[in-house]
Coordinates of N, CA and C in Angstrom, one line a residue:
P1 N 101.3 99.6 110.7 CA 102.0 100.3 109.4 C 101.1 100.1 108.1
V2 N 101.2 101.2 107.4 CA 100.6 101.2 106.2 C 101.1 100.2 105.0
T3 N 100.4 99.6 104.4 CA 100.8 98.8 103.3 C 100.3 99.2 102.0
V4 N 100.8 98.4 100.9 CA 100.3 98.8 99.7 C 98.8 98.5 99.4
Y5 N 98.4 97.5 100.2 CA 97.0 97.0 100.2 C 96.0 97.9 100.8
D6 N 96.4 99.0 101.6 CA 95.6 99.9 102.3 C 94.9 100.9 101.3
Y7 N 95.6 101.1 100.0 CA 95.5 102.1 98.9 C 94.2 101.6 98.2
F8 N 93.5 102.6 97.7 CA 92.4 102.4 96.6 C 92.0 103.6 95.8
V9 N 91.7 103.3 94.6 CA 91.4 104.3 93.8 C 89.7 104.8 93.9
I10 N 89.6 106.1 93.9 CA 88.3 106.6 93.9 C 87.5 106.8 92.5
R11 N 86.6 105.9 92.0 CA 86.1 105.9 90.9 C 84.7 106.5 90.8
S12 N 84.3 107.3 89.7 CA 83.0 107.9 89.5 C 82.0 106.6 89.0
K13 N 80.9 106.3 89.5 CA 80.1 105.3 88.8 C 79.3 106.0 87.6
L14 N 79.3 107.2 87.6 CA 79.0 108.0 86.2 C 79.9 107.5 85.0
N15 N 81.0 107.8 85.0 CA 81.9 107.6 83.8 C 83.3 106.8 84.2
G16 N 83.4 106.4 85.5 CA 84.8 105.3 85.6 C 85.9 106.3 85.8
R17 N 85.8 107.5 85.8 CA 87.1 108.2 85.8 C 87.6 108.3 87.4
A18 N 88.9 108.5 87.7 CA 89.2 108.4 89.2 C 89.5 110.0 89.6
V19 N 89.4 110.0 91.0 CA 90.0 111.2 91.4 C 91.5 111.3 91.4
N20 N 92.1 112.4 90.9 CA 93.3 112.4 90.5 C 93.9 114.0 90.9
V21 N 95.2 113.8 91.3 CA 95.9 115.0 91.9 C 96.6 115.7 90.7
R22 N 95.9 117.0 90.5 CA 96.3 117.7 89.2 C 97.7 118.0 89.1
G23 N 98.4 117.3 87.8 CA 99.8 117.5 87.7 C 100.7 116.8 88.9
A24 N 100.1 115.8 89.4 CA 100.6 115.0 90.4 C 101.5 115.8 91.7
R25 N 101.1 117.0 91.9 CA 101.8 118.1 92.7 C 101.2 117.8 94.1
A26 N 102.0 117.2 95.0 CA 101.7 116.9 96.3 C 101.9 118.3 97.2
E27 N 101.1 119.1 97.0 CA 101.4 120.6 97.7 C 99.8 120.9 98.4
H28 N 99.9 121.5 99.4 CA 98.9 122.2 99.9 C 97.8 123.0 98.9
G29 N 96.7 122.8 98.7 CA 95.9 123.6 97.8 C 95.7 123.1 96.5
T30 N 96.6 122.1 96.0 CA 96.5 121.6 94.8 C 95.0 121.0 94.5
Q31 N 94.5 121.2 93.3 CA 93.1 121.0 93.0 C 93.1 119.4 92.6
L32 N 92.2 118.5 93.0 CA 92.0 117.5 92.6 C 90.9 117.4 91.3
I33 N 91.1 116.6 90.5 CA 90.4 116.6 89.2 C 89.8 115.0 88.9
T34 N 89.0 115.0 88.0 CA 88.9 113.6 87.5 C 89.7 113.2 86.1
W35 N 90.1 112.0 86.2 CA 91.0 111.5 85.2 C 90.7 110.0 84.7
P36 N 90.9 109.7 83.5 CA 90.9 108.3 83.2 C 91.8 107.4 84.4
A37 N 91.2 106.5 84.8 CA 91.8 105.6 85.9 C 92.9 104.8 85.3
H38 N 94.4 105.1 85.9 CA 95.4 104.4 85.7 C 96.3 103.7 87.1
A39 N 95.5 104.3 88.3 CA 96.0 103.6 89.4 C 97.6 104.1 89.8
G40 N 97.9 105.3 89.3 CA 99.2 105.8 89.7 C 99.2 106.5 91.0
D41 N 100.3 106.8 91.5 CA 100.3 107.3 93.0 C 99.4 108.4 93.1
D42 N 99.3 109.2 92.0 CA 98.3 110.4 92.0 C 97.0 110.0 92.2
Q43 N 96.5 108.9 91.9 CA 95.1 108.4 92.1 C 95.1 107.3 93.4
L44 N 96.1 107.2 94.1 CA 95.7 106.2 95.3 C 95.6 106.9 96.6
W45 N 94.7 106.4 97.4 CA 94.1 107.0 98.6 C 94.1 105.8 99.6
R46 N 94.1 106.3 100.8 CA 93.9 105.4 101.9 C 92.9 106.1 102.9
Y47 N 92.1 105.5 103.7 CA 91.2 106.0 104.6 C 91.8 105.8 106.2
D48 N 92.0 106.9 106.7 CA 92.4 107.1 108.1 C 91.5 107.0 109.0
D49 N 91.0 105.7 109.6 CA 90.0 105.6 110.4 C 90.1 106.4 111.8
K50 N 91.4 106.7 112.2 CA 91.3 107.3 113.5 C 91.2 108.7 113.4
K51 N 91.6 109.3 112.2 CA 91.2 110.8 112.0 C 90.0 111.0 111.1
A52 N 89.4 109.9 110.4 CA 88.2 110.3 109.7 C 88.9 111.0 108.4
R53 N 89.9 110.8 107.9 CA 90.3 111.6 106.6 C 90.8 110.5 105.5
I54 N 90.7 111.0 104.3 CA 91.2 110.2 103.0 C 92.7 110.8 102.7
R55 N 93.8 110.1 102.8 CA 94.9 110.5 102.5 C 95.6 110.2 101.3
S56 N 96.5 111.0 100.8 CA 97.0 110.7 99.5 C 98.3 109.9 99.6
K57 N 98.6 108.8 98.6 CA 99.8 108.2 98.5 C 100.9 108.9 98.1
L58 N 100.7 110.3 97.5 CA 101.6 110.9 97.1 C 102.6 111.6 98.3
D59 N 101.7 111.8 99.5 CA 102.2 112.5 100.7 C 101.0 112.1 101.7
D60 N 101.4 111.5 102.8 CA 100.6 111.0 103.8 C 100.1 112.2 104.7
Q61 N 100.6 113.2 104.5 CA 100.4 114.5 105.2 C 99.1 115.3 104.4
L62 N 98.9 114.9 103.2 CA 97.9 115.6 102.5 C 96.7 114.8 102.4
C63 N 95.7 115.5 102.6 CA 94.1 114.7 102.7 C 93.1 115.4 101.7
I64 N 92.2 114.8 101.3 CA 91.1 115.4 100.7 C 90.4 116.4 101.5
S65 N 90.0 117.5 100.8 CA 89.2 118.6 101.4 C 88.3 119.0 100.4
I66 N 87.1 119.8 100.9 CA 86.2 120.3 100.1 C 86.3 121.8 100.3
D67 N 86.6 122.6 99.3 CA 87.1 124.1 99.3 C 86.3 124.8 98.5
D68 N 85.4 125.8 99.0 CA 84.8 126.6 98.1 C 85.6 127.6 97.4
G69 N 86.6 128.0 98.0 CA 87.5 128.9 97.4 C 87.0 130.0 96.6
G70 N 85.8 130.5 97.1 CA 85.1 131.7 96.2 C 84.4 131.2 95.1
Y71 N 84.5 129.9 94.7 CA 83.9 129.3 93.7 C 82.4 129.1 93.8
E72 N 81.7 129.4 92.7 CA 80.0 128.9 92.9 C 79.9 127.5 93.2
I73 N 81.0 126.7 92.7 CA 80.7 125.1 92.9 C 82.0 124.7 93.6
P74 N 81.9 124.1 94.8 CA 83.1 123.7 95.6 C 83.8 122.6 94.8
H75 N 85.0 122.7 95.1 CA 86.0 121.7 94.4 C 86.9 121.0 95.4
L76 N 87.3 119.8 95.1 CA 88.1 118.9 96.0 C 89.7 119.5 95.8
S77 N 90.2 119.6 96.8 CA 91.7 120.2 96.9 C 92.3 119.4 98.0
F78 N 93.7 119.5 98.2 CA 94.5 118.9 99.2 C 94.4 120.0 100.6
F79 N 94.5 119.6 101.7 CA 95.0 120.4 102.8 C 96.0 119.5 103.7
E80 N 96.9 120.3 104.2 CA 98.0 119.6 104.8 C 98.0 119.4 106.2
I81 N 98.2 118.4 106.9 CA 98.1 117.9 108.2 C 99.3 118.4 109.0
R82 N 99.3 119.1 109.8 CA 100.3 119.7 110.8 C 100.6 119.0 112.1

């Protein structure tokens, strides 16, 4: 079972900001941004070593994805596990 101790914050070594779910929206395709670290559920992640995925505490079915979405610079977003 997953416990509170399984979650972590992903911080930038450059500026200390954390990977954050924009608007705390637990929905497929929601963009991930960097934000001052506060360790709220929208900044907590766990590594699923069985599937090699990083999952959100907001919704365990949502994982980090790199999506170019037609942008010049790829951005991070959620994708849903079905």
